[in-house]
Short mmCIF file of C-alpha atoms and ligand atoms in Angstrom, two decimals:
data_model
loop_
_atom_site.label_atom_id
_atom_site.label_comp_id
_atom_site.label_asym_id
_atom_site.label_seq_id
_atom_site.Cartn_x
_atom_site.Cartn_y
_atom_site.Cartn_z
CA UNK A 27 69.21 48.29 -44.04
CA UNK A 28 68.01 47.50 -40.57
CA UNK A 29 67.08 43.90 -39.68
CA UNK A 30 63.53 42.76 -38.99
CA UNK A 31 63.09 42.30 -35.26
CA UNK A 32 61.78 38.89 -34.23
CA UNK A 33 59.27 39.84 -31.54
CA UNK A 34 59.47 37.07 -28.94
CA UNK A 35 57.05 38.85 -26.64
CA UNK A 36 54.26 38.93 -29.23
CA UNK A 37 54.93 35.41 -30.43
CA UNK A 38 55.01 34.04 -26.88
CA UNK A 39 51.60 35.66 -26.32
CA UNK A 40 50.25 33.72 -29.33
CA UNK A 41 51.58 30.46 -27.87
CA UNK A 42 50.16 31.35 -24.45
CA UNK A 43 46.73 32.09 -25.93
CA UNK A 44 46.71 28.65 -27.56
CA UNK A 45 47.82 27.04 -24.27
CA UNK A 46 45.09 28.87 -22.39
CA UNK A 47 42.41 27.59 -24.77
CA UNK A 48 43.70 24.01 -24.59
CA UNK A 49 44.03 24.18 -20.78
CA UNK A 50 40.45 25.44 -20.50
CA UNK A 51 39.19 22.64 -22.76
CA UNK A 52 40.93 20.05 -20.59
CA UNK A 53 39.75 21.67 -17.36
CA UNK A 54 36.22 21.44 -18.77
CA UNK A 55 36.74 17.68 -18.95
CA UNK A 56 37.95 17.56 -15.34
CA UNK A 57 41.74 17.73 -15.86
CA UNK A 58 43.39 21.05 -15.07
CA UNK A 59 47.03 20.97 -16.25
CA UNK A 60 49.43 21.14 -13.28
CA UNK A 61 53.12 22.04 -13.04
CA UNK A 62 55.43 21.51 -10.03
CA UNK A 63 58.66 23.49 -9.84
CA UNK A 64 61.43 22.23 -7.56
CA UNK A 65 64.01 24.77 -6.44
CA UNK A 66 66.97 24.20 -4.13
CA UNK A 67 68.89 27.07 -2.51
CA UNK A 68 68.39 30.80 -2.94
CA UNK A 69 70.10 31.71 -6.21
CA UNK A 70 68.48 35.13 -6.92
CA UNK A 71 68.22 34.58 -10.70
CA UNK A 72 66.56 31.17 -10.18
CA UNK A 73 64.11 32.66 -7.69
CA UNK A 74 63.05 35.26 -10.28
CA UNK A 75 62.68 32.59 -13.01
CA UNK A 76 60.56 30.41 -10.73
CA UNK A 77 58.33 33.34 -9.77
CA UNK A 78 57.85 34.20 -13.48
CA UNK A 79 56.98 30.61 -14.33
CA UNK A 80 54.39 30.40 -11.54
CA UNK A 81 52.85 33.71 -12.67
CA UNK A 82 52.74 32.54 -16.30
CA UNK A 83 50.97 29.34 -15.19
CA UNK A 84 48.28 31.17 -13.28
CA UNK A 85 47.67 33.52 -16.25
CA UNK A 86 47.22 30.48 -18.51
CA UNK A 87 44.89 28.45 -16.32
CA UNK A 88 47.62 25.99 -15.31
CA UNK A 89 47.75 24.96 -11.65
CA UNK A 90 51.26 25.30 -10.20
CA UNK A 91 53.14 24.52 -6.99
CA UNK A 92 56.64 25.56 -5.98
CA UNK A 93 58.64 23.15 -3.83
CA UNK A 94 61.45 25.09 -2.15
CA UNK A 95 64.38 23.44 -0.40
CA UNK A 96 67.21 24.97 1.61
CA UNK A 97 70.74 24.84 0.14
CA UNK A 98 71.68 22.30 2.86
CA UNK A 99 68.97 19.81 1.81
CA UNK A 100 70.15 16.34 0.80
CA UNK A 101 69.79 14.91 -2.69
CA UNK A 102 67.72 12.04 -1.24
CA UNK A 103 65.17 14.45 0.21
CA UNK A 104 64.71 16.21 -3.12
CA UNK A 105 64.49 12.94 -5.06
CA UNK A 106 61.95 11.69 -2.48
CA UNK A 107 59.76 14.74 -3.16
CA UNK A 108 60.09 14.28 -6.93
CA UNK A 109 58.96 10.68 -6.57
CA UNK A 110 55.87 11.87 -4.67
CA UNK A 111 55.18 14.37 -7.46
CA UNK A 112 55.58 11.57 -10.02
CA UNK A 113 52.63 9.82 -8.31
CA UNK A 114 50.56 12.98 -7.84
CA UNK A 115 47.65 12.91 -10.35
CA UNK A 116 47.13 16.69 -10.33
CA UNK A 117 50.75 17.29 -11.43
CA UNK A 118 51.48 16.71 -15.14
CA UNK A 119 54.83 18.45 -15.43
CA UNK A 120 57.82 18.60 -13.07
CA UNK A 121 60.61 21.09 -13.53
CA UNK A 122 63.83 21.06 -11.54
CA UNK A 123 65.25 24.58 -11.56
CA UNK A 124 68.93 24.49 -12.53
CA UNK A 125 71.61 24.97 -11.42
CA UNK A 126 71.36 22.74 -8.34
CA UNK A 127 73.86 23.25 -5.48
CA UNK A 128 77.34 21.80 -6.01
CA UNK A 129 76.82 18.81 -3.70
CA UNK A 130 74.00 17.56 -5.97
CA UNK A 131 74.39 15.19 -8.89
CA UNK A 132 72.04 17.03 -11.27
CA UNK A 133 71.75 14.14 -13.73
CA UNK A 134 70.62 11.81 -10.91
CA UNK A 135 67.96 14.28 -9.77
CA UNK A 136 66.70 14.85 -13.32
CA UNK A 137 66.63 11.09 -13.93
CA UNK A 138 64.18 10.75 -11.02
CA UNK A 139 61.53 12.78 -12.88
CA UNK A 140 58.97 10.51 -14.59
CA UNK A 141 59.56 10.67 -18.36
CA UNK A 142 55.91 11.56 -19.04
CA UNK A 143 56.23 14.56 -16.66
CA UNK A 144 59.65 15.76 -17.92
CA UNK A 145 58.35 19.01 -19.45
CA UNK A 146 61.85 20.51 -19.51
CA UNK A 147 62.98 17.66 -21.79
CA UNK A 148 66.20 17.06 -19.82
CA UNK A 149 65.60 13.42 -18.82
CA UNK A 150 67.99 11.06 -20.62
CA UNK A 151 65.04 9.34 -22.32
CA UNK A 152 63.87 12.64 -23.82
CA UNK A 153 67.45 13.57 -24.73
CA UNK A 154 67.84 10.26 -26.58
CA UNK A 155 64.45 10.68 -28.23
CA UNK A 156 65.56 14.10 -29.46
CA UNK A 157 68.65 12.56 -31.06
CA UNK A 158 66.45 10.18 -33.05
CA UNK A 159 63.98 12.96 -33.92
CA UNK A 160 61.07 11.58 -31.91
CA UNK A 161 61.06 13.66 -28.75
CA UNK A 162 57.95 13.97 -26.59
CA UNK A 163 59.09 17.10 -24.80
CA UNK A 164 61.66 19.12 -26.74
CA UNK A 165 63.70 21.39 -24.42
CA UNK A 166 61.95 24.75 -24.08
CA UNK A 167 64.62 27.26 -25.16
CA UNK A 168 65.68 25.66 -28.46
CA UNK A 169 62.06 24.73 -29.14
CA UNK A 170 61.14 28.39 -28.67
CA UNK A 171 63.82 29.33 -31.20
CA UNK A 172 62.41 26.80 -33.70
CA UNK A 173 58.94 28.34 -33.20
CA UNK A 174 60.38 31.80 -33.95
CA UNK A 175 61.98 30.59 -37.20
CA UNK A 176 58.74 28.88 -38.21
CA UNK A 177 56.51 31.87 -37.44
CA UNK A 178 58.76 34.26 -39.38
CA UNK A 179 58.98 31.85 -42.34
CA UNK A 180 62.75 31.68 -42.10
CA UNK A 181 63.96 28.77 -44.23
CA UNK A 182 66.09 26.14 -42.48
CA UNK A 183 66.56 23.36 -45.02
CA UNK A 184 69.86 23.68 -46.84
CA UNK A 185 70.91 26.68 -44.75
CA UNK A 186 74.15 26.85 -42.82
CA UNK A 187 73.33 27.13 -39.11
CA UNK A 188 76.11 28.01 -36.69
CA UNK A 189 75.49 27.51 -32.97
CA UNK A 190 77.87 29.17 -30.54
CA UNK A 191 77.74 27.21 -27.26
CA UNK A 192 77.39 23.48 -26.58
CA UNK A 193 75.43 23.30 -23.32
CA UNK A 194 73.05 20.41 -22.75
CA UNK A 195 70.12 22.77 -22.31
CA UNK A 196 70.62 25.08 -25.29
CA UNK A 197 73.51 24.52 -27.72
CA UNK A 198 73.37 20.75 -28.25
CA UNK A 199 69.57 20.35 -28.53
CA UNK A 200 69.45 23.45 -30.75
CA UNK A 201 71.96 21.86 -33.12
CA UNK A 202 69.92 18.63 -33.26
CA UNK A 203 66.65 20.41 -33.95
CA UNK A 204 68.15 22.42 -36.80
CA UNK A 205 69.83 19.29 -38.14
CA UNK A 206 66.46 17.47 -38.19
CA UNK A 207 65.03 20.33 -40.26
CA UNK A 208 67.77 19.94 -42.87
CA UNK A 209 70.26 22.63 -41.89
CA UNK A 210 73.99 22.10 -42.23
CA UNK A 211 75.10 22.62 -38.64
CA UNK A 212 78.35 23.83 -37.14
CA UNK A 213 78.83 24.02 -33.36
CA UNK A 214 81.40 26.41 -31.93
CA UNK A 215 82.71 26.35 -28.36
CA UNK A 216 85.26 28.13 -26.18
CA UNK A 217 87.88 25.94 -27.88
CA UNK A 218 87.00 27.06 -31.41
CA UNK A 219 89.86 28.88 -33.10
CA UNK A 220 89.00 31.91 -35.26
CA UNK A 221 85.33 31.99 -34.21
CA UNK A 222 84.40 34.74 -36.65
CA UNK A 223 85.42 32.57 -39.62
CA UNK A 224 82.47 30.34 -38.69
CA UNK A 225 79.95 32.93 -37.51
CA UNK A 226 80.45 35.08 -40.61
CA UNK A 227 79.42 32.15 -42.84
CA UNK A 228 76.16 31.45 -40.95
CA UNK A 229 72.77 31.92 -42.59
CA UNK A 230 71.30 31.25 -39.15
CA UNK A 231 73.46 32.19 -36.17
CA UNK A 232 72.34 31.09 -32.69
CA UNK A 233 74.41 32.40 -29.80
CA UNK A 234 74.15 30.83 -26.32
CA UNK A 235 77.34 31.68 -24.47
CA UNK A 236 76.68 34.07 -21.58
CA UNK A 237 79.15 36.81 -22.60
CA UNK A 238 77.58 40.24 -23.11
CA UNK A 239 77.71 41.56 -26.71
CA UNK A 240 80.51 39.20 -27.79
CA UNK A 241 79.11 38.86 -31.33
CA UNK A 242 79.75 42.07 -33.23
CA UNK A 243 78.76 43.18 -36.75
CA UNK A 244 82.00 42.07 -38.52
CA UNK A 245 81.30 38.52 -37.26
CA UNK A 246 77.92 38.33 -39.00
CA UNK A 247 77.03 37.57 -42.63
CA UNK A 248 74.93 40.29 -44.31
CA UNK A 249 71.25 39.29 -44.21
CA UNK A 250 71.74 36.47 -41.66
CA UNK A 251 69.17 35.49 -39.06
CA UNK A 252 70.71 36.15 -35.64
CA UNK A 253 69.16 34.52 -32.58
CA UNK A 254 70.49 35.75 -29.26
CA UNK A 255 69.84 33.33 -26.40
CA UNK A 256 72.19 35.04 -23.93
CA UNK A 257 70.87 36.85 -20.87
CA UNK A 258 73.52 38.87 -19.08
CA UNK A 259 73.06 41.30 -16.20
CA UNK A 260 75.31 44.35 -16.74
CA UNK A 261 76.90 46.29 -13.83
CA UNK A 262 74.25 49.02 -14.30
CA UNK A 263 71.50 46.42 -13.70
CA UNK A 264 70.33 46.35 -17.35
CA UNK A 265 70.05 43.13 -19.39
CA UNK A 266 72.15 42.47 -22.49
CA UNK A 267 72.36 39.54 -24.85
CA UNK A 268 75.44 37.83 -26.27
CA UNK A 269 75.01 39.85 -29.47
CA UNK A 270 75.85 43.53 -29.87
CA UNK A 271 72.28 44.31 -30.95
CA UNK A 272 72.81 47.92 -32.05
CA UNK A 273 75.57 47.18 -34.57
CA UNK A 274 74.41 43.72 -35.68
CA UNK A 275 70.85 44.86 -36.44
CA UNK A 276 72.29 47.07 -39.21
CA UNK A 277 73.74 44.01 -40.94
CA UNK A 278 71.47 41.05 -40.17
CA UNK A 279 68.24 40.15 -41.97
CA UNK A 280 66.43 39.12 -38.79
CA UNK A 281 67.46 39.54 -35.17
CA UNK A 282 66.03 38.78 -31.72
CA UNK A 283 66.27 41.47 -29.02
CA UNK A 284 67.21 40.95 -25.35
CA UNK A 285 64.98 41.28 -23.45
CA UNK A 286 61.84 40.42 -25.42
CA UNK A 287 63.32 37.72 -27.66
CA UNK A 288 64.09 34.12 -26.75
CA UNK A 289 63.38 34.58 -22.99
CA UNK A 290 59.58 34.90 -23.21
CA UNK A 291 59.48 32.04 -25.74
CA UNK A 292 61.20 29.71 -23.26
CA UNK A 293 58.41 30.22 -20.71
CA UNK A 294 55.72 29.89 -23.39
CA UNK A 295 57.14 26.54 -24.56
CA UNK A 296 57.21 25.31 -20.95
CA UNK A 297 53.50 26.10 -20.67
CA UNK A 298 52.98 24.35 -24.00
CA UNK A 299 54.81 21.19 -22.88
CA UNK A 300 52.81 21.17 -19.62
CA UNK A 301 49.50 21.34 -21.50
CA UNK A 302 50.66 18.54 -23.83
CA UNK A 303 51.67 16.43 -20.79
CA UNK A 304 48.21 16.96 -19.28
CA UNK A 305 46.49 16.08 -22.57
CA UNK A 306 48.52 12.87 -22.76
CA UNK A 307 47.65 12.03 -19.12
CA UNK A 308 43.97 12.60 -19.93
CA UNK A 309 44.15 10.22 -22.91
CA UNK A 310 45.88 7.58 -20.74
CA UNK A 311 43.16 7.99 -18.12
CA UNK A 312 40.44 7.44 -20.72
CA UNK A 313 42.21 4.33 -21.97
CA UNK A 314 42.66 2.76 -18.53
P1 NDP B 409 76.72 27.37 -20.42
O1 NDP B 409 77.63 28.19 -19.57
O2 NDP B 409 76.25 26.06 -19.95
O3 NDP B 409 77.42 27.17 -21.85
C1 NDP B 409 78.06 28.22 -22.49
C2 NDP B 409 78.71 27.71 -23.75
O4 NDP B 409 79.38 28.78 -24.37
C3 NDP B 409 79.74 26.61 -23.52
O5 NDP B 409 79.52 25.55 -24.40
C4 NDP B 409 81.08 27.30 -23.79
O6 NDP B 409 82.04 26.46 -24.40
C5 NDP B 409 80.67 28.36 -24.80
N1 NDP B 409 81.61 29.48 -24.79
C6 NDP B 409 82.10 30.16 -23.74
N2 NDP B 409 82.94 31.13 -24.16
C7 NDP B 409 82.98 31.05 -25.50
C8 NDP B 409 83.67 31.76 -26.50
N3 NDP B 409 84.48 32.78 -26.20
N4 NDP B 409 83.48 31.40 -27.78
C9 NDP B 409 82.65 30.38 -28.11
N5 NDP B 409 81.97 29.66 -27.20
C10 NDP B 409 82.13 30.00 -25.91
O7 NDP B 409 75.49 28.35 -20.75
P2 NDP B 409 73.96 28.06 -21.19
O8 NDP B 409 73.90 27.39 -22.51
O9 NDP B 409 73.22 27.52 -20.05
O10 NDP B 409 73.48 29.58 -21.37
C11 NDP B 409 74.08 30.44 -22.31
C12 NDP B 409 73.44 31.80 -22.19
O11 NDP B 409 72.05 31.69 -22.48
C13 NDP B 409 73.49 32.42 -20.78
O12 NDP B 409 73.58 33.81 -20.91
C14 NDP B 409 72.15 32.06 -20.17
O13 NDP B 409 71.74 32.97 -19.17
C15 NDP B 409 71.26 32.16 -21.38
N6 NDP B 409 70.06 31.34 -21.32
C16 NDP B 409 68.91 31.94 -21.75
C17 NDP B 409 67.74 31.25 -21.79
C18 NDP B 409 66.55 31.94 -22.32
O14 NDP B 409 65.44 31.53 -22.04
N7 NDP B 409 66.72 32.98 -23.13
C19 NDP B 409 67.64 29.87 -21.32
C20 NDP B 409 68.93 29.27 -20.97
C21 NDP B 409 70.08 30.01 -20.97
P3 NDP B 409 82.75 25.24 -23.62
O15 NDP B 409 81.73 24.16 -23.59
O16 NDP B 409 83.93 24.92 -24.47
O17 NDP B 409 83.09 25.76 -22.26
#
């Protein structure tokens, strides 16, 4: 039997509609949510992501600015601009588009973002808060995955979740979020021996590797929920996930497509975090 498709496009629209309503309510009280995106260099993929984020903001009633820097810019210059944005009252969220050029220390740049404006959830304070289960801004991609599981009533507690990939922006926070919800979590990496022995025991399988169609049907447990975070550009220009969708959908219980799965949810959760940041700023303003 064919798996149910988790429709990230539709779900992201629901989240966006909620964000739009909350943004309008705040704007009515004199605070329009504002997001600043900082981009260094001209990585084509990053440029597309930034354009999409700016478009999503304007469709949601969120003010946005893009701060572009040449590849040759110094770290100090970028940090200087972030510090200005930290003080800018019309900006509630600051996002540093990754990856930064090689001569940058990314963790230093991210650490310069004010914690209350860290809508990407990458600041060490937010990372630590996530470990203890009290995060203000959960990172957007794994948070989008959690939203998908919630909206499709997919049980997490007591389930075996296997995450393939241990990046700071997807794999590790994903594992923590599932752990907080009571899953038994296994993390696999490039060093894992006999990967399919783990993936084929997963009730929930989240794949964030960056290798097109590496997860095939024999690696998946019948009826499992398969979440494909990967976005890979194929030589013919088309997009593919890390999961071989056509074969795995015949075996899984639920599956996310690429495109139209986790990608749109990531942007929606960024809008959500920006609205929350603006609401918190408004409350602080009232209290001061
Ligand atoms: P990284 O390159 O930072 O991490 C990839 C991870 O995959 C690493 O932990 C690596 O292990 C692991 N890995 C590599 N090869 C294997 C293998 N053969 N078996 C098991 N594990 C392996 O990638 P990201 O987490 O940033 O992104 C992963 C994918 O998700 C990419 O395609 C990216 O484009 C996409 N992405 C999509 C988003 C969305 O919104 N949908 C958002 C962010 C990313 P090790 O640590 O040992 O090297």
